[in-house]
Amino acid sequence: MANRDGILALELAVSRLVLGQEQVIRKIIVALLADGHVLLESLPGLAKTRSVKALAAHLAAEMRRIQFTPDLLPSDITGADVLQQDAEGRHQVAFQPGPLFGNLILADEVNRAPAKVQSALLEAMEERQITVGGTTRPMPPLFMVLATQNPIEQEGTYPLPEAQMDRFLMKICFDYPEAGDEVAMLALLRQAPERQEAAMRLSQDDLFACRAEVAAVHVAPAVDRYIVDLVNATRGPGDAELARWIQVGASPRGAIALDRAARAHAWLSGADFSSPDDVREVAHAVLRHRLHLSYDAVGDGVTPDAVIDRLLDTVAVPA
């Protein structure tokens, strides 16, 4: 219970700095507990970067920000072997770590960099290691990539390939805050910076203890079957509308992500078992970037969220 109280205090502290985005913050905390990476998408100015900074400010973790640009090189983020001279004038090759060797990695405007740079993230995100110059180096125990992108900006961007999108546990979309929250935001930003900072900082050991409890959350066979049925329904939909909308469905990694995120959501809600409701709560964030929609769906203006809504209405929920 004490571990859960610490995570809830972290969520509350971040929500006090990012007003009107409580559901988004909850999803980010779920991804943190599930040890997954997240893709944050919204129009400019909706607090994507601020959310990551607020999370890092209340977590005993090192945040690194990487601004992705078209001229970025893979070695700019992974690091490289460089020739150094010691005090006695002798030269030796030493590894200079890049900004990817941190705890919370803010990959800002990740679709601004070409595929060669984007692919440098793949090994770190999936295998939790970096190979440079034939030497493999592990990432820190706490390693989470939070990448941002703008959905309407197309000029000068390089869309993430499907294989890389699949590495993200969740794709979380920000929306405009309510008017009352926006008024409170103006008052918050007029405060002195030191007044905005909270005293609490969750330690990494406490976070790892929370993750151990999440891993112990019980999942009934019926819930496992429900997860598999949802994922299978994206591959061979029995529903005519879904069959017309979905061109390529979710991979088995989607089922794994649903399980991990649902268990984290259940634990955060105070339960020691995962239920179909937990699966449904995280389904949009877990599946929206794993579905490749058909030309018919795009032409009709059907969004991934609308497809997932139909999916949840179609697949039977276990009693």
Short mmCIF file of C-alpha atoms in Angstrom, two decimals:
data_model
loop_
_atom_site.label_atom_id
_atom_site.label_comp_id
_atom_site.label_asym_id
_atom_site.label_seq_id
_atom_site.Cartn_x
_atom_site.Cartn_y
_atom_site.Cartn_z
CA MET A 1 0.00 0.00 0.00
CA ALA A 2 2.85 2.40 0.83
CA ASN A 3 4.33 1.85 -2.61
CA ARG A 4 1.01 2.61 -4.27
CA ASP A 5 0.65 5.77 -2.16
CA GLY A 6 4.01 6.97 -3.48
CA ILE A 7 2.97 6.44 -7.10
CA LEU A 8 -0.38 8.17 -6.51
CA ALA A 9 1.48 11.09 -4.92
CA LEU A 10 3.71 11.23 -8.01
CA GLU A 11 0.66 11.27 -10.29
CA LEU A 12 -0.97 14.03 -8.25
CA ALA A 13 2.20 16.13 -8.24
CA VAL A 14 2.53 15.92 -12.02
CA SER A 15 -1.17 16.70 -12.49
CA ARG A 16 -0.75 19.87 -10.44
CA LEU A 17 1.83 21.12 -12.93
CA VAL A 18 0.03 19.92 -16.07
CA LEU A 19 -3.56 21.07 -15.65
CA GLY A 20 -6.47 19.53 -17.49
CA GLN A 21 -4.61 16.42 -18.64
CA GLU A 22 -5.39 13.99 -15.81
CA GLN A 23 -6.21 11.06 -18.11
CA VAL A 24 -3.00 11.62 -20.06
CA ILE A 25 -0.93 11.71 -16.87
CA ARG A 26 -2.61 8.50 -15.68
CA LYS A 27 -1.61 6.76 -18.95
CA ILE A 28 1.99 7.97 -18.62
CA ILE A 29 2.15 6.62 -15.06
CA VAL A 30 0.71 3.30 -16.27
CA ALA A 31 3.45 3.10 -18.91
CA LEU A 32 6.07 3.94 -16.28
CA LEU A 33 4.80 1.10 -14.07
CA ALA A 34 4.66 -1.29 -17.04
CA ASP A 35 8.28 -0.44 -17.98
CA GLY A 36 7.26 0.71 -21.45
CA HIS A 37 7.95 3.60 -23.82
CA VAL A 38 5.35 6.12 -24.93
CA LEU A 39 4.70 8.22 -28.00
CA LEU A 40 3.10 11.55 -27.12
CA GLU A 41 1.11 13.19 -29.92
CA SER A 42 -0.72 16.49 -30.02
CA LEU A 43 -0.87 19.88 -31.63
CA PRO A 44 1.85 22.30 -30.50
CA GLY A 45 1.53 23.84 -27.07
CA LEU A 46 -0.52 21.16 -25.32
CA ALA A 47 2.12 20.36 -22.66
CA LYS A 48 3.84 17.28 -24.09
CA THR A 49 7.30 18.48 -23.08
CA ARG A 50 6.04 19.98 -19.83
CA SER A 51 4.50 16.64 -18.83
CA VAL A 52 7.84 14.85 -19.24
CA LYS A 53 9.70 17.56 -17.35
CA ALA A 54 7.14 17.47 -14.53
CA LEU A 55 7.51 13.69 -14.28
CA ALA A 56 11.31 13.96 -14.13
CA ALA A 57 11.10 16.72 -11.51
CA HIS A 58 9.25 14.41 -9.10
CA LEU A 59 11.18 11.24 -9.84
CA ALA A 60 14.75 10.56 -8.72
CA ALA A 61 15.86 10.12 -12.32
CA GLU A 62 18.08 11.82 -14.86
CA MET A 63 16.18 13.35 -17.76
CA ARG A 64 17.89 13.82 -21.13
CA ARG A 65 16.31 15.84 -23.92
CA ILE A 66 17.19 15.11 -27.55
CA GLN A 67 15.92 17.56 -30.15
CA PHE A 68 15.51 15.54 -33.33
CA THR A 69 16.46 17.47 -36.48
CA PRO A 70 17.10 16.46 -40.11
CA ASP A 71 20.88 16.85 -39.69
CA LEU A 72 21.11 14.67 -36.55
CA LEU A 73 23.46 11.66 -36.70
CA PRO A 74 23.05 8.32 -34.89
CA SER A 75 26.27 8.96 -32.95
CA ASP A 76 24.79 12.23 -31.69
CA ILE A 77 22.36 10.26 -29.56
CA THR A 78 24.16 6.95 -28.88
CA GLY A 79 27.67 8.32 -28.35
CA ALA A 80 30.88 7.40 -30.13
CA ASP A 81 34.47 6.26 -29.64
CA VAL A 82 36.70 9.36 -29.57
CA LEU A 83 40.45 9.83 -29.44
CA GLN A 84 41.54 11.40 -26.15
CA GLN A 85 44.86 12.56 -24.76
CA ASP A 86 45.75 11.90 -21.13
CA ALA A 87 47.87 14.07 -18.83
CA GLU A 88 51.07 12.40 -20.02
CA GLY A 89 50.35 13.09 -23.66
CA ARG A 90 49.38 9.54 -24.60
CA HIS A 91 46.46 9.02 -26.96
CA GLN A 92 43.77 6.45 -26.36
CA VAL A 93 40.31 5.69 -27.67
CA ALA A 94 37.51 6.11 -25.14
CA PHE A 95 33.74 5.89 -25.42
CA GLN A 96 31.88 9.16 -25.01
CA PRO A 97 28.28 8.31 -24.01
CA GLY A 98 25.52 10.14 -25.83
CA PRO A 99 22.36 11.63 -24.32
CA LEU A 100 20.55 8.32 -24.76
CA PHE A 101 22.30 7.06 -21.61
CA GLY A 102 19.80 8.54 -19.18
CA ASN A 103 16.66 7.49 -17.32
CA LEU A 104 13.88 9.52 -18.93
CA ILE A 105 14.67 10.31 -22.55
CA LEU A 106 12.59 13.07 -24.14
CA ALA A 107 12.85 12.45 -27.89
CA ASP A 108 11.39 15.76 -29.00
CA GLU A 109 9.81 15.82 -32.48
CA VAL A 110 11.09 12.32 -33.18
CA ASN A 111 9.71 12.36 -36.73
CA ARG A 112 11.95 15.30 -37.65
CA ALA A 113 15.00 13.03 -38.02
CA PRO A 114 15.57 10.59 -40.92
CA ALA A 115 15.18 6.82 -40.61
CA LYS A 116 18.89 6.21 -39.95
CA VAL A 117 18.68 8.24 -36.75
CA GLN A 118 15.29 6.86 -35.74
CA SER A 119 16.63 3.32 -36.06
CA ALA A 120 19.36 4.12 -33.54
CA LEU A 121 16.58 4.10 -30.94
CA LEU A 122 15.41 0.59 -31.79
CA GLU A 123 18.12 -1.40 -30.02
CA ALA A 124 17.96 0.81 -26.93
CA MET A 125 14.17 0.59 -26.70
CA GLU A 126 13.81 -3.13 -27.32
CA GLU A 127 17.02 -4.78 -26.09
CA ARG A 128 17.87 -2.05 -23.52
CA GLN A 129 21.42 -1.84 -24.84
CA ILE A 130 23.56 0.13 -27.29
CA THR A 131 26.23 -1.31 -29.57
CA VAL A 132 28.95 1.13 -30.70
CA GLY A 133 32.25 0.10 -32.22
CA GLY A 134 31.51 -3.58 -31.67
CA THR A 135 31.02 -3.11 -27.92
CA THR A 136 27.60 -3.54 -26.32
CA ARG A 137 26.73 -1.35 -23.34
CA PRO A 138 23.58 -1.79 -21.23
CA MET A 139 21.12 1.01 -20.61
CA PRO A 140 20.33 2.07 -17.01
CA PRO A 141 17.81 -0.09 -15.08
CA LEU A 142 15.33 2.77 -15.32
CA PHE A 143 15.11 3.63 -19.00
CA MET A 144 12.03 5.12 -20.63
CA VAL A 145 11.74 6.87 -23.98
CA LEU A 146 9.02 9.52 -24.24
CA ALA A 147 8.87 10.66 -27.85
CA THR A 148 6.77 13.56 -29.11
CA GLN A 149 5.40 14.37 -32.55
CA ASN A 150 2.95 16.77 -34.17
CA PRO A 151 0.14 14.98 -36.08
CA ILE A 152 -0.57 17.73 -38.61
CA GLU A 153 2.96 18.72 -39.51
CA GLN A 154 4.03 16.85 -42.64
CA GLU A 155 6.61 19.06 -44.34
CA GLY A 156 10.15 18.15 -43.34
CA THR A 157 9.11 15.06 -41.37
CA TYR A 158 9.94 11.38 -41.66
CA PRO A 159 7.05 9.16 -40.45
CA LEU A 160 8.07 6.43 -38.04
CA PRO A 161 8.05 2.98 -39.66
CA GLU A 162 5.56 0.43 -38.37
CA ALA A 163 8.28 -1.72 -36.77
CA GLN A 164 9.43 1.21 -34.69
CA MET A 165 5.91 2.30 -33.76
CA ASP A 166 5.36 -1.19 -32.40
CA ARG A 167 8.18 -0.64 -29.88
CA PHE A 168 6.09 1.95 -28.04
CA LEU A 169 3.88 0.49 -25.35
CA MET A 170 1.39 3.34 -25.77
CA LYS A 171 0.54 6.20 -28.05
CA ILE A 172 -0.99 8.92 -25.89
CA CYS A 173 -2.87 11.81 -27.47
CA PHE A 174 -3.31 15.19 -25.78
CA ASP A 175 -6.44 17.28 -26.25
CA TYR A 176 -7.27 20.90 -25.46
CA PRO A 177 -7.90 21.57 -21.73
CA GLU A 178 -11.22 22.79 -20.44
CA ALA A 179 -11.66 26.55 -20.08
CA GLY A 180 -11.49 26.38 -16.27
CA ASP A 181 -8.24 24.44 -16.40
CA GLU A 182 -6.79 26.94 -18.86
CA VAL A 183 -7.65 29.82 -16.51
CA ALA A 184 -5.95 27.95 -13.64
CA MET A 185 -2.95 27.34 -15.93
CA LEU A 186 -2.47 31.08 -16.45
CA ALA A 187 -2.46 31.63 -12.69
CA LEU A 188 -0.02 28.74 -12.20
CA LEU A 189 2.45 30.07 -14.76
CA ARG A 190 2.46 33.49 -13.10
CA GLN A 191 3.84 31.95 -9.91
CA ALA A 192 7.55 32.01 -9.19
CA PRO A 193 9.29 28.80 -10.38
CA GLU A 194 10.25 27.79 -6.84
CA ARG A 195 6.58 27.91 -5.78
CA GLN A 196 5.64 25.51 -8.58
CA GLU A 197 8.08 22.82 -7.46
CA ALA A 198 6.86 20.17 -5.05
CA ALA A 199 9.06 18.59 -2.41
CA MET A 200 8.29 14.94 -3.17
CA ARG A 201 10.64 12.85 -5.32
CA LEU A 202 9.95 9.15 -5.75
CA SER A 203 13.10 7.06 -5.55
CA GLN A 204 14.01 4.53 -8.21
CA ASP A 205 14.02 1.75 -5.61
CA ASP A 206 10.42 2.58 -4.71
CA LEU A 207 9.49 2.56 -8.39
CA PHE A 208 11.11 -0.85 -8.89
CA ALA A 209 9.21 -2.16 -5.84
CA CYS A 210 5.98 -0.93 -7.45
CA ARG A 211 6.86 -2.68 -10.68
CA ALA A 212 7.41 -5.92 -8.77
CA GLU A 213 3.93 -5.62 -7.30
CA VAL A 214 2.48 -4.91 -10.76
CA ALA A 215 4.16 -8.05 -12.08
CA ALA A 216 2.44 -10.04 -9.33
CA VAL A 217 -1.07 -8.85 -10.28
CA HIS A 218 -3.23 -11.91 -11.01
CA VAL A 219 -4.71 -12.36 -14.48
CA ALA A 220 -7.52 -14.86 -14.95
CA PRO A 221 -7.57 -17.10 -18.05
CA ALA A 222 -10.78 -15.39 -19.19
CA VAL A 223 -9.01 -12.02 -19.24
CA ASP A 224 -6.11 -13.52 -21.22
CA ARG A 225 -8.64 -14.86 -23.69
CA TYR A 226 -10.35 -11.48 -23.94
CA ILE A 227 -7.00 -9.81 -24.74
CA VAL A 228 -6.25 -12.37 -27.44
CA ASP A 229 -9.77 -12.06 -28.87
CA LEU A 230 -9.35 -8.28 -29.15
CA VAL A 231 -6.02 -8.60 -30.94
CA ASN A 232 -7.26 -11.39 -33.21
CA ALA A 233 -10.29 -9.27 -34.14
CA THR A 234 -7.90 -6.71 -35.65
CA ARG A 235 -6.35 -9.37 -37.92
CA GLY A 236 -9.40 -11.21 -39.21
CA PRO A 237 -12.41 -9.12 -38.26
CA GLY A 238 -15.75 -10.89 -38.32
CA ASP A 239 -17.47 -7.51 -38.35
CA ALA A 240 -17.96 -6.13 -41.88
CA GLU A 241 -17.08 -2.55 -40.95
CA LEU A 242 -13.88 -3.58 -39.15
CA ALA A 243 -12.88 -5.74 -42.12
CA ARG A 244 -13.30 -2.74 -44.42
CA TRP A 245 -11.39 -0.38 -42.14
CA ILE A 246 -8.40 -2.47 -40.99
CA GLN A 247 -5.71 -3.36 -43.50
CA VAL A 248 -3.11 -4.76 -41.04
CA GLY A 249 -3.90 -5.69 -37.44
CA ALA A 250 -1.90 -5.77 -34.23
CA SER A 251 1.01 -8.15 -33.70
CA PRO A 252 1.45 -10.45 -30.67
CA ARG A 253 3.41 -7.58 -29.14
CA GLY A 254 0.06 -5.80 -28.97
CA ALA A 255 -1.38 -8.57 -26.79
CA ILE A 256 1.67 -8.44 -24.53
CA ALA A 257 1.33 -4.66 -24.24
CA LEU A 258 -2.38 -4.93 -23.39
CA ASP A 259 -1.59 -7.39 -20.61
CA ARG A 260 1.21 -5.28 -19.12
CA ALA A 261 -0.74 -2.03 -19.28
CA ALA A 262 -3.94 -3.59 -17.91
CA ARG A 263 -2.09 -5.07 -14.93
CA ALA A 264 -0.47 -1.69 -14.21
CA HIS A 265 -3.85 0.04 -14.46
CA ALA A 266 -5.45 -2.50 -12.13
CA TRP A 267 -2.68 -2.11 -9.54
CA LEU A 268 -2.86 1.67 -9.74
CA SER A 269 -6.63 1.43 -9.14
CA GLY A 270 -6.04 -0.58 -5.96
CA ALA A 271 -6.87 -4.08 -7.26
CA ASP A 272 -4.69 -7.18 -7.06
CA PHE A 273 -6.18 -8.71 -10.22
CA SER A 274 -6.69 -7.51 -13.77
CA SER A 275 -10.21 -7.31 -15.21
CA PRO A 276 -11.73 -6.74 -18.68
CA ASP A 277 -12.48 -3.17 -17.58
CA ASP A 278 -8.75 -2.56 -17.10
CA VAL A 279 -8.10 -3.91 -20.59
CA ARG A 280 -10.75 -1.62 -22.06
CA GLU A 281 -9.32 1.40 -20.22
CA VAL A 282 -5.90 1.02 -21.85
CA ALA A 283 -7.02 -0.39 -25.22
CA HIS A 284 -7.01 2.89 -27.12
CA ALA A 285 -3.55 3.96 -25.98
CA VAL A 286 -2.08 0.49 -26.61
CA LEU A 287 -3.70 -0.26 -29.99
CA ARG A 288 -4.15 3.06 -31.81
CA HIS A 289 -0.62 3.04 -33.25
CA ARG A 290 -0.61 -0.67 -34.07
CA LEU A 291 -3.47 -0.60 -36.59
CA HIS A 292 -2.81 0.13 -40.25
CA LEU A 293 -6.05 1.51 -41.65
CA SER A 294 -7.26 0.89 -45.19
CA TYR A 295 -7.69 3.54 -47.87
CA ASP A 296 -11.44 3.27 -47.39
CA ALA A 297 -11.12 4.16 -43.71
CA VAL A 298 -8.78 7.07 -44.39
CA GLY A 299 -11.03 8.31 -47.19
CA ASP A 300 -14.07 8.14 -44.93
CA GLY A 301 -12.27 10.02 -42.16
CA VAL A 302 -12.34 7.04 -39.79
CA THR A 303 -9.80 7.41 -36.98
CA PRO A 304 -7.96 4.60 -35.16
CA ASP A 305 -9.90 5.49 -32.00
CA ALA A 306 -13.20 5.03 -33.86
CA VAL A 307 -11.99 1.62 -35.05
CA ILE A 308 -11.06 0.63 -31.49
CA ASP A 309 -14.47 1.81 -30.24
CA ARG A 310 -16.09 -0.50 -32.77
CA LEU A 311 -13.69 -3.27 -31.79
CA LEU A 312 -14.61 -2.99 -28.10
CA ASP A 313 -18.33 -3.03 -28.99
CA THR A 314 -17.91 -6.09 -31.20
CA VAL A 315 -15.72 -8.42 -29.10
CA ALA A 316 -17.68 -10.13 -26.32
CA VAL A 317 -16.62 -9.27 -22.77
CA PRO A 318 -16.19 -12.31 -20.48
CA ALA A 319 -18.55 -12.48 -17.53
#
